[in-house]
mmCIF file of N, CA, C and O in Angstrom:
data_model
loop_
_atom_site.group_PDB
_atom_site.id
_atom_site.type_symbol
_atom_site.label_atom_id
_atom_site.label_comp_id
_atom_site.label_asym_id
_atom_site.label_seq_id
_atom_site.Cartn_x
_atom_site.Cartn_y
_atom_site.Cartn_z
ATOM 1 N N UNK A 1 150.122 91.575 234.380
ATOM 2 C CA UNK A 1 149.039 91.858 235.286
ATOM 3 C C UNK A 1 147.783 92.071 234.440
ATOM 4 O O UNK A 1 147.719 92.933 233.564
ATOM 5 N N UNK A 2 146.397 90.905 234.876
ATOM 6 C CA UNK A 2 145.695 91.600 234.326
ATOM 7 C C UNK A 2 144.215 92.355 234.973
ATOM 8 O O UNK A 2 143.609 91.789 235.883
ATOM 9 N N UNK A 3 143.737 93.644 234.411
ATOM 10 C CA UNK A 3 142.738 94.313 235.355
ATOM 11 C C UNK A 3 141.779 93.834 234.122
ATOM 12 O O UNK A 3 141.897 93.648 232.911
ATOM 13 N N UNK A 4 140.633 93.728 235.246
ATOM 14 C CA UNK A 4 138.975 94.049 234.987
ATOM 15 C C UNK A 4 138.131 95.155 235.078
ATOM 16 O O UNK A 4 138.172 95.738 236.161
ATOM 17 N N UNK A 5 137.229 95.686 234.062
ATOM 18 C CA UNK A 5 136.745 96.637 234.397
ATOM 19 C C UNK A 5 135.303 95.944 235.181
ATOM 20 O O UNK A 5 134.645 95.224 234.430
ATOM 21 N N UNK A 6 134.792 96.092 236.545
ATOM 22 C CA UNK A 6 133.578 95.483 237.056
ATOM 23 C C UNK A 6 131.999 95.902 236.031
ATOM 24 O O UNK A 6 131.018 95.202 235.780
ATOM 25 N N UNK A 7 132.232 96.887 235.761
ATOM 26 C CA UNK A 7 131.284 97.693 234.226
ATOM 27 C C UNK A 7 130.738 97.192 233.056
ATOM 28 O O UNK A 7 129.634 96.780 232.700
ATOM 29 N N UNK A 8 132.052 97.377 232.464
ATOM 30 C CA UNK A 8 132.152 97.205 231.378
ATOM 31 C C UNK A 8 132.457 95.829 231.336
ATOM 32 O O UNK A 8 131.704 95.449 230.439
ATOM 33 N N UNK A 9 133.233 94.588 231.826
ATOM 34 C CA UNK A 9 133.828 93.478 231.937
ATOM 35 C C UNK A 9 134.972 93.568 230.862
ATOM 36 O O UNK A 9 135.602 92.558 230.550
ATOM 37 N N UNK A 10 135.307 95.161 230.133
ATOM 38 C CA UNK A 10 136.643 94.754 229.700
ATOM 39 C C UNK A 10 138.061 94.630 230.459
ATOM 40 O O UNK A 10 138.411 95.093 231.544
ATOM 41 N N UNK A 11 138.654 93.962 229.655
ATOM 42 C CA UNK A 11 139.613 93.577 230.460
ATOM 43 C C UNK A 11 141.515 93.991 230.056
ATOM 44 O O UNK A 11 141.764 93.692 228.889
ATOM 45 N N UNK A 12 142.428 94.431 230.623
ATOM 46 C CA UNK A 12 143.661 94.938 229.837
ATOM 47 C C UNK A 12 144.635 93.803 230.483
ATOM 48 O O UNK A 12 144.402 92.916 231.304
ATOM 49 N N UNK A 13 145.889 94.204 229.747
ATOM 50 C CA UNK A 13 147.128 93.555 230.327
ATOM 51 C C UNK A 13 147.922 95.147 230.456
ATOM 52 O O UNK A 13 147.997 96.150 229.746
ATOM 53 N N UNK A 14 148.346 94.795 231.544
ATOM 54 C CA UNK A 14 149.467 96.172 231.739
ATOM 55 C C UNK A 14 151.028 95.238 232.761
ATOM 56 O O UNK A 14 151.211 94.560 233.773
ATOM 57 N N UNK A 15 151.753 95.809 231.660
ATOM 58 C CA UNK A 15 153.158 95.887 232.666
ATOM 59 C C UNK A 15 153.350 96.634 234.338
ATOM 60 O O UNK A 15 152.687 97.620 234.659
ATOM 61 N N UNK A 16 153.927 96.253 234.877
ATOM 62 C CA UNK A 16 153.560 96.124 236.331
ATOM 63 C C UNK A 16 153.644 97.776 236.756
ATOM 64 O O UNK A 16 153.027 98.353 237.651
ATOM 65 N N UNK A 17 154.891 98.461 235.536
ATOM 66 C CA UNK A 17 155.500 99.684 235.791
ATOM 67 C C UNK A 17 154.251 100.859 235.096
ATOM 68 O O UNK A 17 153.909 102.040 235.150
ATOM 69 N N UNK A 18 154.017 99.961 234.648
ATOM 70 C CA UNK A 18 152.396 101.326 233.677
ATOM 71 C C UNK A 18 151.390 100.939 234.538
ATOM 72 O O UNK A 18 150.687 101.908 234.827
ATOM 73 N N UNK A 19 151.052 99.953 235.042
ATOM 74 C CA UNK A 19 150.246 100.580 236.168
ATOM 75 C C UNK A 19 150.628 100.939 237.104
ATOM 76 O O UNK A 19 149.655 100.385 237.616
ATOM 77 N N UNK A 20 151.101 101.335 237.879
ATOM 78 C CA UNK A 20 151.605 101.918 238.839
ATOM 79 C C UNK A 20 151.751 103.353 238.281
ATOM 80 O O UNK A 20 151.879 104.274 239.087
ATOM 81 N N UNK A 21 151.739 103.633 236.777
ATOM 82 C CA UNK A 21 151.767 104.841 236.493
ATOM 83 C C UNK A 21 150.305 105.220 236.854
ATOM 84 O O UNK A 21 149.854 105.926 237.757
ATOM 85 N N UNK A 22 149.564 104.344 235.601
ATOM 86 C CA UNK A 22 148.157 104.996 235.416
ATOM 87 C C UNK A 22 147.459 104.702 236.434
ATOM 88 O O UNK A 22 146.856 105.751 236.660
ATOM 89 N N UNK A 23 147.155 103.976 237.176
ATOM 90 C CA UNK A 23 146.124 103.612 238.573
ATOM 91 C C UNK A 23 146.501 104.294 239.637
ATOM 92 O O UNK A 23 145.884 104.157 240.694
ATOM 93 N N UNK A 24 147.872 105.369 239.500
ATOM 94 C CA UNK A 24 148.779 105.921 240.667
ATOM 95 C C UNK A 24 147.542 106.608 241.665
ATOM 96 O O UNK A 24 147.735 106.666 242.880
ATOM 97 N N UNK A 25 146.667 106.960 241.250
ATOM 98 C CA UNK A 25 145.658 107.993 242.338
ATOM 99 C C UNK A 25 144.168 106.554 242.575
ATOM 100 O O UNK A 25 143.072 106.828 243.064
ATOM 101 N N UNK A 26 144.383 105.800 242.314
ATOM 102 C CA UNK A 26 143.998 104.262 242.457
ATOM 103 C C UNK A 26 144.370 103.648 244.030
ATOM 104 O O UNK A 26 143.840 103.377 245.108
ATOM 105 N N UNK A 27 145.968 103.640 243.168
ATOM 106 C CA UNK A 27 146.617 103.007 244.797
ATOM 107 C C UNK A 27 146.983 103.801 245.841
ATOM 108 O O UNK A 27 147.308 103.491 246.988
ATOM 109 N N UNK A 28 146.882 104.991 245.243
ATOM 110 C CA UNK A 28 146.962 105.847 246.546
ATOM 111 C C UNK A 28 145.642 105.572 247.382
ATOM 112 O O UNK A 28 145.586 105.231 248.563
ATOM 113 N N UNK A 29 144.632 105.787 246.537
ATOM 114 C CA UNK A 29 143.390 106.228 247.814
ATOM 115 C C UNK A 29 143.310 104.349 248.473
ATOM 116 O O UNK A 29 142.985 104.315 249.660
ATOM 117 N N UNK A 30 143.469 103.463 248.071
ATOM 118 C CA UNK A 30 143.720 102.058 248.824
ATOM 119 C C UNK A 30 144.315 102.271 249.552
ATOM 120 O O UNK A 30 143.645 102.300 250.584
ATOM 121 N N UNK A 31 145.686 102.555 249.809
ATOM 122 C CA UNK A 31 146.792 102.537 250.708
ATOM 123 C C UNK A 31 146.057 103.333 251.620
ATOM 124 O O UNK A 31 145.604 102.704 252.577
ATOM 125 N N UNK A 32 145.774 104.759 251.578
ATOM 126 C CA UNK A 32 145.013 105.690 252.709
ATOM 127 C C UNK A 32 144.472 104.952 253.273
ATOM 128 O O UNK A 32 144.681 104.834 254.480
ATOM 129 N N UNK A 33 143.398 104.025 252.491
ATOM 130 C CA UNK A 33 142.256 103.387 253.221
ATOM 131 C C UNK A 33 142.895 102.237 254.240
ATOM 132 O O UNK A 33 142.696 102.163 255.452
ATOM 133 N N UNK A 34 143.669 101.412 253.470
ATOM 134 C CA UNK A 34 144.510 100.642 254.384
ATOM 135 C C UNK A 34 144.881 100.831 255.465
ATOM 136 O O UNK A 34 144.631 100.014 256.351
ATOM 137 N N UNK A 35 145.803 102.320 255.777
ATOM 138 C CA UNK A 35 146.506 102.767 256.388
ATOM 139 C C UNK A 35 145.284 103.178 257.798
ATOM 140 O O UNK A 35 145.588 102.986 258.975
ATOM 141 N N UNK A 36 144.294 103.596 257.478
ATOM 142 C CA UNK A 36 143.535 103.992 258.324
ATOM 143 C C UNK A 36 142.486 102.673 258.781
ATOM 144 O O UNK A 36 141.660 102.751 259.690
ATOM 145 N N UNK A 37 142.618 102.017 258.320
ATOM 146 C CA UNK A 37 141.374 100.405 258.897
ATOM 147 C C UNK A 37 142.601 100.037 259.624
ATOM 148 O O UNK A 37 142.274 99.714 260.766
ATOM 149 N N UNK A 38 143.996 99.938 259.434
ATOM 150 C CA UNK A 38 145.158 99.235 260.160
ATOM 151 C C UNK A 38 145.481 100.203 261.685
ATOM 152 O O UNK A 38 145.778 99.813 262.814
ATOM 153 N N UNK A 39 145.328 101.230 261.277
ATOM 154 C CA UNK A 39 145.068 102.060 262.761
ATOM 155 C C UNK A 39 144.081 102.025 263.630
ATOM 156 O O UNK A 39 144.245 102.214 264.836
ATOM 157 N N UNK A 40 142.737 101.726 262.963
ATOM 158 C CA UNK A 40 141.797 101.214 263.825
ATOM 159 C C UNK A 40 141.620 100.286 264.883
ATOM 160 O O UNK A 40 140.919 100.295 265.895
ATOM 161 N N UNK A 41 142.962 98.954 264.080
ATOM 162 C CA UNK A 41 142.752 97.949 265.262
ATOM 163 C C UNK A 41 143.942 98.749 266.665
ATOM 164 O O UNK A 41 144.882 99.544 266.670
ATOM 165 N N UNK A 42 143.163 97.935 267.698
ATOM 166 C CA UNK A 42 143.473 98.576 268.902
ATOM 167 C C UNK A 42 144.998 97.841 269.381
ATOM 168 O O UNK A 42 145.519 98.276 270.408
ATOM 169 N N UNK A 43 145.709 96.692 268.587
ATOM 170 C CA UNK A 43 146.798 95.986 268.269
ATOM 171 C C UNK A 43 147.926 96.235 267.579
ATOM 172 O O UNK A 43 149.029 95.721 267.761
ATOM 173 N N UNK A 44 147.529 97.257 266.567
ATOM 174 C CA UNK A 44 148.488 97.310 265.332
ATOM 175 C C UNK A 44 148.807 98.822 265.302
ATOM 176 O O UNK A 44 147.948 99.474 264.709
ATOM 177 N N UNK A 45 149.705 99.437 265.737
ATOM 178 C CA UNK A 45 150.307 100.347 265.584
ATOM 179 C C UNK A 45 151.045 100.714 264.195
ATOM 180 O O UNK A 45 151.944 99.981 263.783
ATOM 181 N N UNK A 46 150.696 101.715 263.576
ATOM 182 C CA UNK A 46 151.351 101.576 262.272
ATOM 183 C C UNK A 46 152.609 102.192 261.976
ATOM 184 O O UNK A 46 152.609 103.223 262.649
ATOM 185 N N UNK A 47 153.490 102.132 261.450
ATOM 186 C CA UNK A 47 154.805 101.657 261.457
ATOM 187 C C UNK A 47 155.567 102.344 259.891
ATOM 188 O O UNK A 47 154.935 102.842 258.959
ATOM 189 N N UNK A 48 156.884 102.195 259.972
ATOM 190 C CA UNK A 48 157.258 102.627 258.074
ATOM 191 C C UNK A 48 157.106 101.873 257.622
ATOM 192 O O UNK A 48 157.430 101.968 256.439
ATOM 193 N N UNK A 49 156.550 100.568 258.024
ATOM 194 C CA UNK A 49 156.289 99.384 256.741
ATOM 195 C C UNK A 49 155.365 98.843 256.489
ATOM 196 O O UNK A 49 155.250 97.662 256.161
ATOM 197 N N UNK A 50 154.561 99.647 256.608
ATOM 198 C CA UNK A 50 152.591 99.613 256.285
ATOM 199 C C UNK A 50 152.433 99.761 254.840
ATOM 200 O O UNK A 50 151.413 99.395 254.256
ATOM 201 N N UNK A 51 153.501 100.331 254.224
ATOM 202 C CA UNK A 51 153.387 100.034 252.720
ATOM 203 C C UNK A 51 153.658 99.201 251.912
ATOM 204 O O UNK A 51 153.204 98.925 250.802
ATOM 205 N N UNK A 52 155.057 98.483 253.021
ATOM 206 C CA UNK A 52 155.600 97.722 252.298
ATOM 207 C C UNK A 52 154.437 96.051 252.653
ATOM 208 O O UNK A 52 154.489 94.934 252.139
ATOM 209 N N UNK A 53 153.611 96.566 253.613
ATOM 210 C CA UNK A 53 153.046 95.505 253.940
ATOM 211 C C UNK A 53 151.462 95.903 252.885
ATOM 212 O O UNK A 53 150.620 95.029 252.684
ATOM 213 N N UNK A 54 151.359 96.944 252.481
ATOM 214 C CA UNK A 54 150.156 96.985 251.407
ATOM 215 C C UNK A 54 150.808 96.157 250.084
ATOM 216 O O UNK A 54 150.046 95.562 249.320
ATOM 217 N N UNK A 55 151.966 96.159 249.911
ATOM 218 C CA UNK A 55 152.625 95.820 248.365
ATOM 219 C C UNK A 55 152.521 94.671 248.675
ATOM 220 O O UNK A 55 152.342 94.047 247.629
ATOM 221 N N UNK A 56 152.529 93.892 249.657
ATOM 222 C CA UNK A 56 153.303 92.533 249.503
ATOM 223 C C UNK A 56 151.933 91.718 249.383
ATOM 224 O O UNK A 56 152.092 90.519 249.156
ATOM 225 N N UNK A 57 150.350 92.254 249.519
ATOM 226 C CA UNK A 57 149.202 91.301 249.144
ATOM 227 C C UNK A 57 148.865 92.804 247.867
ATOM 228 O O UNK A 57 148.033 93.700 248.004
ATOM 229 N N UNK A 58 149.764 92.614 246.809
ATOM 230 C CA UNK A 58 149.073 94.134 246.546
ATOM 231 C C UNK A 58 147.208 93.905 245.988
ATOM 232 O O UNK A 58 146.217 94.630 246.073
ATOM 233 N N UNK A 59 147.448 92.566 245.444
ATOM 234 C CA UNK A 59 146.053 92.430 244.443
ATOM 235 C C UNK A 59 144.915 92.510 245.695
ATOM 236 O O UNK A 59 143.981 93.309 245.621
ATOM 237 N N UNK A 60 145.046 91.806 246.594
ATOM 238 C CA UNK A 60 143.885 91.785 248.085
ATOM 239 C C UNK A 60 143.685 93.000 248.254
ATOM 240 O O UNK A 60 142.527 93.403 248.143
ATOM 241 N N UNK A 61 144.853 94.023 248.602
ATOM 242 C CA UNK A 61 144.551 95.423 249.135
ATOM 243 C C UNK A 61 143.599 96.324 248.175
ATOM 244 O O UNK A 61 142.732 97.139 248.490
ATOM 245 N N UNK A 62 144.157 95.806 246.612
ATOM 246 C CA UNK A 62 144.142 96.864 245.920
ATOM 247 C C UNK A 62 142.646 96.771 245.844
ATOM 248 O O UNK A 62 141.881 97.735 245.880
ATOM 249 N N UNK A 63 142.265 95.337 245.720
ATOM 250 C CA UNK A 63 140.677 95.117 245.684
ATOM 251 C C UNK A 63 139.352 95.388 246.286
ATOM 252 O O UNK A 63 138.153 95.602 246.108
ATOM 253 N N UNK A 64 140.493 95.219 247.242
ATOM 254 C CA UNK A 64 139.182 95.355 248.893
ATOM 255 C C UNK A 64 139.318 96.712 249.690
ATOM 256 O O UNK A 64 138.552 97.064 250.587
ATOM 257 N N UNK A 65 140.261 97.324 249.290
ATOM 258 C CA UNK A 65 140.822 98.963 250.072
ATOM 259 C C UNK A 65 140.131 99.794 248.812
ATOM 260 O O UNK A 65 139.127 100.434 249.124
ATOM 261 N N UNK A 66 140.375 99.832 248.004
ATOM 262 C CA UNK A 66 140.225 100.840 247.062
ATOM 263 C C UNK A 66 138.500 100.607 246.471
ATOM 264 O O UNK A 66 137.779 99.609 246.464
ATOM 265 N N UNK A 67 138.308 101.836 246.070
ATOM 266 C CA UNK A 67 136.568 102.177 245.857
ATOM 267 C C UNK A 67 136.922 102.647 244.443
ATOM 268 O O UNK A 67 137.113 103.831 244.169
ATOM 269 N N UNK A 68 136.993 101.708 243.621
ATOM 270 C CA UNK A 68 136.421 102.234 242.183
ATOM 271 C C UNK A 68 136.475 100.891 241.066
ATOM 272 O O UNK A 68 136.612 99.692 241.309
ATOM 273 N N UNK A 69 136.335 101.495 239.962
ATOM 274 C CA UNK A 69 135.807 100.152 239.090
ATOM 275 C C UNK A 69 136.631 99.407 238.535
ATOM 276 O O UNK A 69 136.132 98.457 237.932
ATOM 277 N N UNK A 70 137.940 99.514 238.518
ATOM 278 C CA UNK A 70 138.646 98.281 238.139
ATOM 279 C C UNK A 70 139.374 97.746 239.453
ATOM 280 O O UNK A 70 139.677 98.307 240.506
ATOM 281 N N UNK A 71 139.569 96.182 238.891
ATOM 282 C CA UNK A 71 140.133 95.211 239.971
ATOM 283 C C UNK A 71 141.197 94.193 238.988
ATOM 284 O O UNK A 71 141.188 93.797 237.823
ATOM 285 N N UNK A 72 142.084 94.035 240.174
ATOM 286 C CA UNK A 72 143.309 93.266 239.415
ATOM 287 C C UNK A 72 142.977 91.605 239.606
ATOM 288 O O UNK A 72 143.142 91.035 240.684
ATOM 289 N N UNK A 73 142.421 90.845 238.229
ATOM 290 C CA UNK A 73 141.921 90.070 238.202
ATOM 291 C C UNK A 73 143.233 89.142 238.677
ATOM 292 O O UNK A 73 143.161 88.558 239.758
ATOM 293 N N UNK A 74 144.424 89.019 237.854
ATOM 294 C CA UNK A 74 145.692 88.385 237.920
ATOM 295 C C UNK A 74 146.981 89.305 237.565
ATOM 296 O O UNK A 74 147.310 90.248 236.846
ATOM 297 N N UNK A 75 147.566 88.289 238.674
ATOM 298 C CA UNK A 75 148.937 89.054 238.800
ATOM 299 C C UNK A 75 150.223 88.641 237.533
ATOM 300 O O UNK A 75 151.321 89.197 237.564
#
C-alpha cells in the first residue's frame, strides 16, 4: 500500500497490517463519517455490515470520508 502525504508530497509503503496500526484513529474518524452520510440517505438503513461495506472500497472511503493529510495513493 502506498500513502501520500497531500503537504509534503512524501510518500511511504506500509504493509496493510501497520497501517491499520498507525492510521487506526485515521480510519476510525472515516468510518464515523461514513457511517453517518450513509444514515443520511432516506434509503439506506444502516446495518452490521456498514463496515464491512467501508473495507471493501477501503482506498475511496478512506479518501473522501476522512479529513486529514494523507491519502492512499495505491493499494
Amino acid at each position: 500500500m502506498i500513502l501520500k502525504n497531500k503537504r509534503t508530497r512524501e510518500r511511504v509503503r506500509l504493509p496493510y497490517t501497520e497501517f491499520q496500526v498507525k492510521f487506526a484513529k485515521e480510519i476510525q474518524t472515516a468510518l464515523e463519517s461514513y457511517i453517518k452520510t450513509e444514515n443520511a440517505k432516506p434509503y439506506f438503513k444502516i446495518n452490521k455490515n456498514s463496515e464491512t461495506d467501508f473495507y471493501c472500497d477501503l482506498q475511496w472511503n478512506f479518501n473522501h470520508f476522512g479529513n486529514h493529510n494523507w491519502f492512499i495513493e495505491k493499494l
